[in-house]
Amino acid sequence: MNKYKLAAIWAAGTVVLDQITKLLVHNLMPVWTGREIIPGLFNLVHVLNKGAAWGFLDDDNIDWQRPLFILISLTAVAVIAYMIRLTKDEDRWMLSGLGMIAGGAVGNAIDRIWLGSVIDFLDFYARGYHWPAFNVADSALTVGAGCIIVSTLINRGDTRKASRLS
């Protein structure tokens, strides 16, 4: 499969799943409410985050974070497009990871443009520890980063083998 097509499939799939789930939460749950799904572990919530990961810069008194984070998302997508160009066609881990990260960036940027903040709805907690709520786009960013790490480890191994053979 063409490397651009592979990355685009991951990006588009991420955006579609992210936006469908956020639209469902937006239409079915009032903001700042939640429903316990697995007691002691998981809730579905409807929260809005104007900031970045884990609520960084989530402050109503800051009016510049929305354009800043939209610009960061657009810049990230441009950098990812360049990285895809540089990536070998057979490096599926890297291409999939880059596609997921691009999709996550676009998914959250759509929210920022549409609502001025990002809809988060997955809420995990256990034994007094509470992870900040997140969404499908955030999950794709994390999984995508993991794919890039796997690619780097695999390719580092290939580089070591090649240097021993020469």
mmCIF file of C-alpha atoms in Angstrom:
data_model
loop_
_atom_site.group_PDB
_atom_site.id
_atom_site.type_symbol
_atom_site.label_atom_id
_atom_site.label_comp_id
_atom_site.label_asym_id
_atom_site.label_seq_id
_atom_site.Cartn_x
_atom_site.Cartn_y
_atom_site.Cartn_z
ATOM 1 C CA MET A 1 0.000 0.000 0.000
ATOM 2 C CA ASN A 2 1.197 3.506 -0.781
ATOM 3 C CA LYS A 3 2.678 5.224 2.298
ATOM 4 C CA TYR A 4 0.504 8.317 1.861
ATOM 5 C CA LYS A 5 -2.627 6.191 1.627
ATOM 6 C CA LEU A 6 -1.729 4.233 4.781
ATOM 7 C CA ALA A 7 -1.119 7.404 6.813
ATOM 8 C CA ALA A 8 -4.275 9.010 5.384
ATOM 9 C CA ILE A 9 -6.402 5.996 6.321
ATOM 10 C CA TRP A 10 -5.186 6.173 9.928
ATOM 11 C CA ALA A 11 -5.677 9.947 10.038
ATOM 12 C CA ALA A 12 -9.152 9.876 8.494
ATOM 13 C CA GLY A 13 -10.255 6.935 10.644
ATOM 14 C CA THR A 14 -9.092 8.761 13.748
ATOM 15 C CA VAL A 15 -10.900 11.989 12.814
ATOM 16 C CA VAL A 16 -14.142 10.197 11.940
ATOM 17 C CA LEU A 17 -14.210 8.069 15.121
ATOM 18 C CA ASP A 18 -13.184 11.058 17.245
ATOM 19 C CA GLN A 19 -15.841 13.373 15.829
ATOM 20 C CA ILE A 20 -18.633 10.775 15.945
ATOM 21 C CA THR A 21 -17.961 9.999 19.607
ATOM 22 C CA LYS A 22 -17.716 13.684 20.514
ATOM 23 C CA LEU A 23 -20.930 14.462 18.640
ATOM 24 C CA LEU A 24 -22.714 11.687 20.549
ATOM 25 C CA VAL A 25 -21.465 13.045 23.873
ATOM 26 C CA HIS A 26 -22.357 16.614 22.841
ATOM 27 C CA ASN A 27 -25.902 15.612 21.848
ATOM 28 C CA LEU A 28 -26.675 13.070 24.589
ATOM 29 C CA MET A 29 -25.048 14.442 27.745
ATOM 30 C CA PRO A 30 -25.247 17.915 29.232
ATOM 31 C CA VAL A 31 -21.873 19.593 29.742
ATOM 32 C CA TRP A 32 -20.228 18.933 33.133
ATOM 33 C CA THR A 33 -22.224 15.747 33.770
ATOM 34 C CA GLY A 34 -21.146 12.129 33.952
ATOM 35 C CA ARG A 35 -22.377 8.561 34.142
ATOM 36 C CA GLU A 36 -20.687 5.789 36.077
ATOM 37 C CA ILE A 37 -20.000 2.869 33.726
ATOM 38 C CA ILE A 38 -17.635 0.620 35.710
ATOM 39 C CA PRO A 39 -17.742 1.473 39.425
ATOM 40 C CA GLY A 40 -14.338 2.377 40.800
ATOM 41 C CA LEU A 41 -12.752 2.504 37.322
ATOM 42 C CA PHE A 42 -14.547 4.308 34.491
ATOM 43 C CA ASN A 43 -17.103 7.045 33.860
ATOM 44 C CA LEU A 44 -18.419 8.684 30.725
ATOM 45 C CA VAL A 45 -18.356 12.438 31.261
ATOM 46 C CA HIS A 46 -18.896 15.563 29.200
ATOM 47 C CA VAL A 47 -16.245 18.134 29.978
ATOM 48 C CA LEU A 48 -14.776 20.968 27.936
ATOM 49 C CA ASN A 49 -11.055 21.709 27.887
ATOM 50 C CA LYS A 50 -9.845 25.027 26.461
ATOM 51 C CA GLY A 51 -6.260 24.061 27.188
ATOM 52 C CA ALA A 52 -3.924 21.300 26.088
ATOM 53 C CA ALA A 53 -3.213 17.883 27.577
ATOM 54 C CA TRP A 54 -4.409 17.419 31.165
ATOM 55 C CA GLY A 55 -5.934 20.896 31.208
ATOM 56 C CA PHE A 56 -2.663 22.787 30.672
ATOM 57 C CA LEU A 57 -3.673 26.430 30.010
ATOM 58 C CA ASP A 58 -7.363 25.601 30.572
ATOM 59 C CA ASP A 59 -8.271 29.012 31.918
ATOM 60 C CA ASP A 60 -11.233 31.209 30.971
ATOM 61 C CA ASN A 61 -9.085 34.312 31.582
ATOM 62 C CA ILE A 62 -6.725 33.401 28.732
ATOM 63 C CA ASP A 63 -8.032 34.347 25.311
ATOM 64 C CA TRP A 64 -5.013 33.403 23.200
ATOM 65 C CA GLN A 65 -4.916 29.644 23.815
ATOM 66 C CA ARG A 66 -7.560 28.845 21.151
ATOM 67 C CA PRO A 67 -5.649 30.377 18.197
ATOM 68 C CA LEU A 68 -2.355 29.087 19.632
ATOM 69 C CA PHE A 69 -3.531 25.471 19.803
ATOM 70 C CA ILE A 70 -5.171 25.669 16.348
ATOM 71 C CA LEU A 71 -1.870 26.975 14.947
ATOM 72 C CA ILE A 72 0.084 24.230 16.746
ATOM 73 C CA SER A 73 -2.271 21.586 15.286
ATOM 74 C CA LEU A 74 -1.904 22.934 11.749
ATOM 75 C CA THR A 75 1.873 23.156 12.122
ATOM 76 C CA ALA A 76 1.976 19.589 13.454
ATOM 77 C CA VAL A 77 0.040 18.319 10.433
ATOM 78 C CA ALA A 78 2.455 20.111 8.076
ATOM 79 C CA VAL A 79 5.487 18.638 9.885
ATOM 80 C CA ILE A 80 3.875 15.184 9.818
ATOM 81 C CA ALA A 81 3.272 15.469 6.058
ATOM 82 C CA TYR A 82 6.970 16.231 5.621
ATOM 83 C CA MET A 83 7.930 13.319 7.886
ATOM 84 C CA ILE A 84 5.728 10.959 5.861
ATOM 85 C CA ARG A 85 7.574 12.056 2.743
ATOM 86 C CA LEU A 86 10.882 11.123 4.403
ATOM 87 C CA THR A 87 9.630 7.773 5.758
ATOM 88 C CA LYS A 88 10.350 4.532 3.900
ATOM 89 C CA ASP A 89 7.309 2.921 2.275
ATOM 90 C CA GLU A 90 7.786 -0.290 4.274
ATOM 91 C CA ASP A 91 7.921 1.415 7.711
ATOM 92 C CA ARG A 92 4.290 0.747 8.577
ATOM 93 C CA TRP A 93 4.768 1.457 12.288
ATOM 94 C CA MET A 94 6.048 4.983 11.585
ATOM 95 C CA LEU A 95 3.449 5.711 8.905
ATOM 96 C CA SER A 96 0.584 4.451 11.088
ATOM 97 C CA GLY A 97 1.846 6.473 14.059
ATOM 98 C CA LEU A 98 2.197 9.631 12.013
ATOM 99 C CA GLY A 99 -1.301 9.126 10.611
ATOM 100 C CA MET A 100 -2.793 8.685 14.088
ATOM 101 C CA ILE A 101 -1.026 11.782 15.394
ATOM 102 C CA ALA A 102 -2.210 13.830 12.411
ATOM 103 C CA GLY A 103 -5.764 12.559 12.944
ATOM 104 C CA GLY A 104 -5.641 13.368 16.647
ATOM 105 C CA ALA A 105 -4.364 16.873 15.969
ATOM 106 C CA VAL A 106 -7.086 17.487 13.370
ATOM 107 C CA GLY A 107 -9.819 16.003 15.593
ATOM 108 C CA ASN A 108 -9.013 18.323 18.477
ATOM 109 C CA ALA A 109 -8.510 21.304 16.133
ATOM 110 C CA ILE A 110 -12.037 20.771 14.755
ATOM 111 C CA ASP A 111 -13.388 21.061 18.316
ATOM 112 C CA ARG A 112 -11.415 24.228 18.971
ATOM 113 C CA ILE A 113 -12.693 25.822 15.760
ATOM 114 C CA TRP A 114 -16.280 24.633 16.341
ATOM 115 C CA LEU A 115 -16.647 25.108 20.118
ATOM 116 C CA GLY A 116 -13.582 27.011 21.283
ATOM 117 C CA SER A 117 -12.630 24.028 23.442
ATOM 118 C CA VAL A 118 -12.137 20.268 23.186
ATOM 119 C CA ILE A 119 -14.769 17.743 24.284
ATOM 120 C CA ASP A 120 -13.299 15.140 26.647
ATOM 121 C CA PHE A 121 -15.407 12.206 27.831
ATOM 122 C CA LEU A 122 -13.320 9.182 28.868
ATOM 123 C CA ASP A 123 -12.755 9.315 32.622
ATOM 124 C CA PHE A 124 -10.610 6.630 34.308
ATOM 125 C CA TYR A 125 -9.776 6.384 38.006
ATOM 126 C CA ALA A 126 -8.753 3.789 40.585
ATOM 127 C CA ARG A 127 -7.893 3.724 44.292
ATOM 128 C CA GLY A 128 -7.827 7.483 44.716
ATOM 129 C CA TYR A 129 -5.904 8.118 41.505
ATOM 130 C CA HIS A 130 -7.768 9.996 38.801
ATOM 131 C CA TRP A 131 -6.555 10.366 35.215
ATOM 132 C CA PRO A 132 -7.704 13.586 33.513
ATOM 133 C CA ALA A 133 -10.593 13.037 31.093
ATOM 134 C CA PHE A 134 -9.586 12.542 27.468
ATOM 135 C CA ASN A 135 -11.034 11.600 24.073
ATOM 136 C CA VAL A 136 -10.385 9.450 20.978
ATOM 137 C CA ALA A 137 -8.062 12.074 19.443
ATOM 138 C CA ASP A 138 -5.949 12.124 22.611
ATOM 139 C CA SER A 139 -5.826 8.323 22.573
ATOM 140 C CA ALA A 140 -4.679 8.360 18.937
ATOM 141 C CA LEU A 141 -1.925 10.844 19.800
ATOM 142 C CA THR A 142 -0.673 8.504 22.515
ATOM 143 C CA VAL A 143 -0.954 5.293 20.476
ATOM 144 C CA GLY A 144 0.631 7.073 17.506
ATOM 145 C CA ALA A 145 3.597 8.108 19.646
ATOM 146 C CA GLY A 146 3.902 4.477 20.772
ATOM 147 C CA CYS A 147 3.963 3.334 17.134
ATOM 148 C CA ILE A 148 6.754 5.800 16.397
ATOM 149 C CA ILE A 149 8.733 4.449 19.358
ATOM 150 C CA VAL A 150 8.248 0.880 18.074
ATOM 151 C CA SER A 151 9.393 1.972 14.614
ATOM 152 C CA THR A 152 12.463 3.642 16.083
ATOM 153 C CA LEU A 153 13.369 0.534 18.095
ATOM 154 C CA ILE A 154 12.884 -1.751 15.096
ATOM 155 C CA ASN A 155 14.913 0.473 12.808
ATOM 156 C CA ARG A 156 17.633 0.935 15.422
ATOM 157 C CA GLY A 157 17.921 -2.843 15.500
ATOM 158 C CA ASP A 158 18.178 -2.914 11.700
ATOM 159 C CA THR A 159 20.918 -0.287 11.829
ATOM 160 C CA ARG A 160 22.872 -2.323 14.384
ATOM 161 C CA LYS A 161 22.583 -5.465 12.238
ATOM 162 C CA ALA A 162 23.741 -3.569 9.150
ATOM 163 C CA SER A 163 26.781 -2.124 10.959
ATOM 164 C CA ARG A 164 27.807 -5.601 12.213
ATOM 165 C CA LEU A 165 27.537 -7.047 8.722
ATOM 166 C CA SER A 166 29.810 -4.424 7.168
#
